[in-house]
mmCIF file of C-alpha atoms in Angstrom:
data_model
loop_
_atom_site.group_PDB
_atom_site.id
_atom_site.type_symbol
_atom_site.label_atom_id
_atom_site.label_comp_id
_atom_site.label_asym_id
_atom_site.label_seq_id
_atom_site.Cartn_x
_atom_site.Cartn_y
_atom_site.Cartn_z
ATOM 1 C CA MET A 155 133.464 86.218 29.167
ATOM 2 C CA GLY A 156 135.332 89.102 30.471
ATOM 3 C CA SER A 157 138.730 90.127 29.315
ATOM 4 C CA SER A 158 141.606 90.931 31.590
ATOM 5 C CA CYS A 159 142.188 94.238 29.842
ATOM 6 C CA MET A 160 140.448 97.429 30.892
ATOM 7 C CA SER A 161 138.851 99.816 28.516
ATOM 8 C CA ALA A 162 140.046 103.386 28.234
ATOM 9 C CA LYS A 163 137.004 104.654 30.158
ATOM 10 C CA ASP A 164 137.721 102.305 33.055
ATOM 11 C CA ILE A 165 141.357 103.351 33.137
ATOM 12 C CA GLU A 166 140.374 107.027 33.219
ATOM 13 C CA ARG A 167 137.880 106.378 36.008
ATOM 14 C CA VAL A 168 140.448 104.529 38.126
ATOM 15 C CA MET A 169 142.976 107.311 37.561
ATOM 16 C CA ARG A 170 140.435 109.942 38.646
ATOM 17 C CA GLU A 171 139.606 107.973 41.815
ATOM 18 C CA ARG A 172 143.290 107.701 42.690
ATOM 19 C CA GLU A 173 143.718 111.426 42.120
ATOM 20 C CA ASP A 174 140.707 112.212 44.319
ATOM 21 C CA LYS A 175 142.061 110.027 47.091
ATOM 22 C CA ARG A 176 145.438 111.720 46.852
ATOM 23 C CA THR A 177 143.903 115.180 47.081
ATOM 24 C CA LEU A 178 141.806 114.136 50.091
ATOM 25 C CA LYS A 179 144.916 112.902 51.849
ATOM 26 C CA GLU A 180 146.701 116.187 51.237
ATOM 27 C CA GLY A 181 144.027 118.128 53.174
ATOM 28 C CA ALA A 182 141.567 119.025 50.484
ATOM 29 C CA GLU A 183 137.977 119.658 51.434
ATOM 30 C CA ILE A 184 135.636 116.748 51.788
ATOM 31 C CA PRO A 185 132.836 116.953 49.283
ATOM 32 C CA MET A 186 129.552 117.918 51.063
ATOM 33 C CA SER A 187 126.191 119.166 49.919
ATOM 34 C CA GLN A 188 125.339 122.808 50.532
ATOM 35 C CA GLU A 189 122.536 121.784 52.976
ATOM 36 C CA ALA A 190 124.990 119.744 55.018
ATOM 37 C CA ARG A 191 127.437 122.664 55.065
ATOM 38 C CA ARG A 192 124.729 125.037 56.342
ATOM 39 C CA SER A 193 123.421 122.709 59.065
ATOM 40 C CA PHE A 194 126.842 121.651 60.338
ATOM 41 C CA SER A 195 128.947 124.010 62.372
ATOM 42 C CA ALA A 196 131.227 122.645 65.049
ATOM 43 C CA MET A 197 131.897 126.082 66.517
ATOM 44 C CA LYS A 198 128.335 127.341 66.669
ATOM 45 C CA PRO A 199 125.998 125.262 68.894
ATOM 46 C CA ASP A 200 122.368 124.932 67.913
ATOM 47 C CA PHE A 201 120.442 125.858 71.064
ATOM 48 C CA ALA A 202 117.072 125.036 69.543
ATOM 49 C CA ALA A 203 118.190 121.486 68.806
ATOM 50 C CA LEU A 204 119.655 121.215 72.285
ATOM 51 C CA GLN A 205 116.376 122.413 73.867
ATOM 52 C CA LYS A 206 114.443 119.933 71.723
ATOM 53 C CA PHE A 207 116.715 117.122 72.916
ATOM 54 C CA GLU A 208 116.336 118.153 76.569
ATOM 55 C CA ASP A 209 112.541 118.286 76.232
ATOM 56 C CA LYS A 210 112.561 114.821 74.712
ATOM 57 C CA ALA A 211 114.748 113.499 77.534
ATOM 58 C CA GLU A 212 112.457 115.089 80.145
ATOM 59 C CA ARG A 213 109.340 113.585 78.532
ATOM 60 C CA HIS A 214 111.053 110.201 78.508
ATOM 61 C CA HIS A 215 111.958 110.540 82.197
ATOM 62 C CA GLU A 216 108.394 111.563 83.146
ATOM 63 C CA ARG A 217 106.936 108.656 81.187
ATOM 64 C CA TYR A 218 109.353 106.277 82.912
ATOM 65 C CA ALA A 219 108.430 107.699 86.352
ATOM 66 C CA ARG A 220 104.697 107.323 85.635
ATOM 67 C CA LYS A 221 105.292 103.770 84.504
ATOM 68 C CA GLY A 222 107.187 103.051 87.738
ATOM 69 C CA ASP A 223 104.287 104.394 89.834
ATOM 70 C CA GLN A 224 101.777 102.112 88.174
ATOM 71 C CA LEU A 225 100.774 98.831 89.738
ATOM 72 C CA GLU A 226 102.679 95.988 88.161
ATOM 73 C CA THR A 227 100.297 93.459 86.700
ATOM 74 C CA ALA A 228 100.994 90.147 85.085
ATOM 75 C CA PRO A 229 99.492 89.989 81.624
ATOM 76 C CA VAL A 230 96.801 87.381 81.237
ATOM 77 C CA ILE A 231 97.250 85.837 77.845
ATOM 78 C CA ASN A 232 94.057 84.012 77.049
ATOM 79 C CA VAL A 233 93.795 83.246 73.390
ATOM 80 C CA MET A 234 90.923 80.906 74.066
ATOM 81 C CA GLY A 235 87.793 82.733 73.134
ATOM 82 C CA SER A 236 84.222 81.652 72.743
ATOM 83 C CA THR A 237 84.645 80.846 69.080
ATOM 84 C CA ALA A 238 82.685 78.006 67.637
ATOM 85 C CA GLY A 239 84.448 75.387 65.601
ATOM 86 C CA ALA A 240 87.821 75.568 67.336
ATOM 87 C CA GLY A 241 90.420 73.315 65.849
ATOM 88 C CA SER A 242 91.737 70.156 67.453
ATOM 89 C CA GLY A 243 95.050 71.831 68.372
ATOM 90 C CA ASP A 244 93.274 74.378 70.566
ATOM 91 C CA PHE A 245 92.498 71.780 73.230
ATOM 92 C CA HIS A 246 96.182 71.475 74.115
ATOM 93 C CA THR A 247 96.452 75.248 74.372
ATOM 94 C CA TYR A 248 93.357 75.324 76.581
ATOM 95 C CA ARG A 249 94.763 72.563 78.761
ATOM 96 C CA GLY A 250 98.045 74.492 79.176
ATOM 97 C CA PHE A 251 96.228 77.694 80.167
ATOM 98 C CA ARG A 252 94.012 75.758 82.562
ATOM 99 C CA ALA A 253 97.038 74.117 84.208
ATOM 100 C CA LYS A 254 98.758 77.501 84.586
ATOM 101 C CA GLU A 255 95.630 79.010 86.128
ATOM 102 C CA PHE A 256 95.304 76.125 88.596
ATOM 103 C CA VAL A 257 98.950 76.549 89.606
ATOM 104 C CA ARG A 258 98.402 80.294 90.058
ATOM 105 C CA LEU A 259 95.301 79.689 92.206
ATOM 106 C CA ARG A 260 97.101 77.014 94.232
ATOM 107 C CA ASP A 261 99.991 79.386 94.883
ATOM 108 C CA MET A 262 97.624 82.161 95.928
ATOM 109 C CA GLU A 263 95.817 79.796 98.318
ATOM 110 C CA ALA A 264 99.118 78.560 99.781
ATOM 111 C CA GLU A 265 100.256 82.141 100.268
ATOM 112 C CA ARG A 266 96.959 82.993 101.997
ATOM 113 C CA ARG A 267 97.272 79.970 104.311
ATOM 114 C CA GLU A 268 100.877 80.871 105.162
ATOM 115 C CA GLU A 269 99.813 84.427 105.979
ATOM 116 C CA GLU A 270 96.988 83.186 108.224
ATOM 117 C CA ALA A 271 99.341 80.747 109.976
ATOM 118 C CA ARG A 272 101.890 83.520 110.494
ATOM 119 C CA LYS A 273 99.255 85.848 111.951
ATOM 120 C CA ALA A 274 97.948 83.088 114.257
ATOM 121 C CA TRP A 275 101.493 82.332 115.413
ATOM 122 C CA GLU A 276 102.186 86.024 116.052
ATOM 123 C CA GLN A 277 98.975 86.316 118.081
ATOM 124 C CA GLU A 278 99.772 83.170 120.080
ATOM 125 C CA ARG A 279 103.302 84.412 120.694
ATOM 126 C CA ALA A 280 101.983 87.767 121.912
ATOM 127 C CA GLU A 281 99.560 86.010 124.281
ATOM 128 C CA ARG A 282 102.329 83.764 125.665
ATOM 129 C CA GLU A 283 104.573 86.779 126.120
ATOM 130 C CA ALA A 284 101.780 88.628 127.954
ATOM 131 C CA VAL A 285 101.323 85.642 130.314
ATOM 132 C CA VAL A 286 105.068 85.469 130.960
ATOM 133 C CA GLN A 287 105.186 89.235 131.614
ATOM 134 C CA ALA A 288 102.237 88.983 134.040
ATOM 135 C CA LYS A 289 103.877 86.119 135.964
ATOM 136 C CA SER A 290 107.172 87.950 136.039
ATOM 137 C CA ALA A 291 105.510 91.137 137.314
ATOM 138 C CA LYS A 292 103.661 89.138 140.000
ATOM 139 C CA ARG A 293 106.903 87.502 141.167
ATOM 140 C CA ALA A 294 108.700 90.845 141.173
ATOM 141 C CA ALA A 295 105.926 92.376 143.299
ATOM 142 C CA LYS A 296 106.144 89.442 145.731
ATOM 143 C CA ARG A 297 109.923 89.811 145.986
ATOM 144 C CA GLU A 298 109.507 93.518 146.634
ATOM 145 C CA ARG A 299 106.934 92.860 149.385
ATOM 146 C CA GLU A 300 109.278 90.331 151.025
ATOM 147 C CA LYS A 301 112.175 92.789 150.846
ATOM 148 C CA GLN A 302 110.009 95.493 152.395
ATOM 149 C CA LYS A 303 108.981 93.104 155.208
ATOM 150 C CA SER A 304 112.614 92.199 155.906
ATOM 151 C CA ARG A 305 113.578 95.896 155.924
ATOM 152 C CA GLU A 306 110.745 96.662 158.345
ATOM 153 C CA ALA A 307 111.778 93.710 160.563
ATOM 154 C CA LYS A 308 115.390 94.954 160.620
ATOM 155 C CA GLU A 309 114.217 98.458 161.484
ATOM 156 C CA GLU A 310 112.037 97.049 164.284
ATOM 157 C CA LYS A 311 114.950 95.026 165.695
ATOM 158 C CA LYS A 312 117.169 98.082 165.512
ATOM 159 C CA ARG A 313 114.552 100.181 167.295
ATOM 160 C CA ILE A 314 114.083 97.550 170.004
ATOM 161 C CA ARG A 315 117.833 97.273 170.515
ATOM 162 C CA SER A 316 118.231 101.014 170.722
ATOM 163 C CA GLU A 317 115.334 101.219 173.199
ATOM 164 C CA ALA A 318 116.784 98.372 175.175
ATOM 165 C CA ALA A 319 120.198 99.976 175.111
ATOM 166 C CA GLY A 320 118.683 103.314 176.067
ATOM 167 C CA SER A 321 116.730 101.822 178.980
ATOM 168 C CA ALA A 322 119.748 99.785 180.102
ATOM 169 C CA GLU A 323 121.841 102.915 180.065
ATOM 170 C CA GLN A 324 119.217 104.757 182.039
ATOM 171 C CA GLN A 325 119.013 101.849 184.479
ATOM 172 C CA SER A 326 122.766 101.858 184.940
ATOM 173 C CA VAL A 327 122.724 105.590 185.514
ATOM 174 C CA GLU A 328 119.993 105.154 188.124
ATOM 175 C CA ASP A 329 121.900 102.288 189.718
ATOM 176 C CA ALA A 330 125.024 104.364 189.795
ATOM 177 C CA GLU A 331 123.175 107.236 191.434
ATOM 178 C CA SER A 332 121.626 105.025 194.079
ATOM 179 C CA ALA A 333 124.897 103.259 194.799
ATOM 180 C CA ALA A 334 126.927 106.422 195.096
ATOM 181 C CA PRO A 335 126.960 108.205 198.440
ATOM 182 C CA PRO A 336 125.285 111.492 198.563
ATOM 183 C CA THR A 337 127.577 114.312 197.776
ATOM 184 C CA ASP A 338 126.283 116.433 200.706
ATOM 185 C CA ALA A 339 127.396 114.076 203.360
ATOM 186 C CA PRO A 340 130.821 114.539 204.814
ATOM 187 C CA VAL A 341 133.291 111.976 203.960
ATOM 188 C CA SER A 342 135.200 110.500 206.798
#
């Protein structure tokens, strides 16, 4: 059993600790080893340590960049080996791995089929679009030919009218000359 009274040594120790705390509060130096005092200087930077840190950071960055360039692969965890005398619990593990592999293969096959279907659809779409473009170009050429024919017909009508008007004018001039008395003859 312990007593509630302290021995003289304990009382001295407690008094010393209180005194130390009081001196620390009043701005006394913090106790440090000589090695710690030499290595620590807040006013004088250690350029060698800084360079070492920067080199380490650069190596880390390069390693991270190399890792990012690598092909991402899914780890294949296959603890099933060709060991004889496997225990009875290994069958369930084997069955789980087998099921996962079948799911992976099924997904790969589905993805391949989807890709083939997409490519076939794209090809069919391109063919349909080519047919539509050909028909559209054919119709546009036909419309252009019809427009050209109508322009030529209008030009022909215009030419005929102008010829007809020109010949009618000439006829009227001739008629006017023949109907008019000669200018040499005396007028009575």
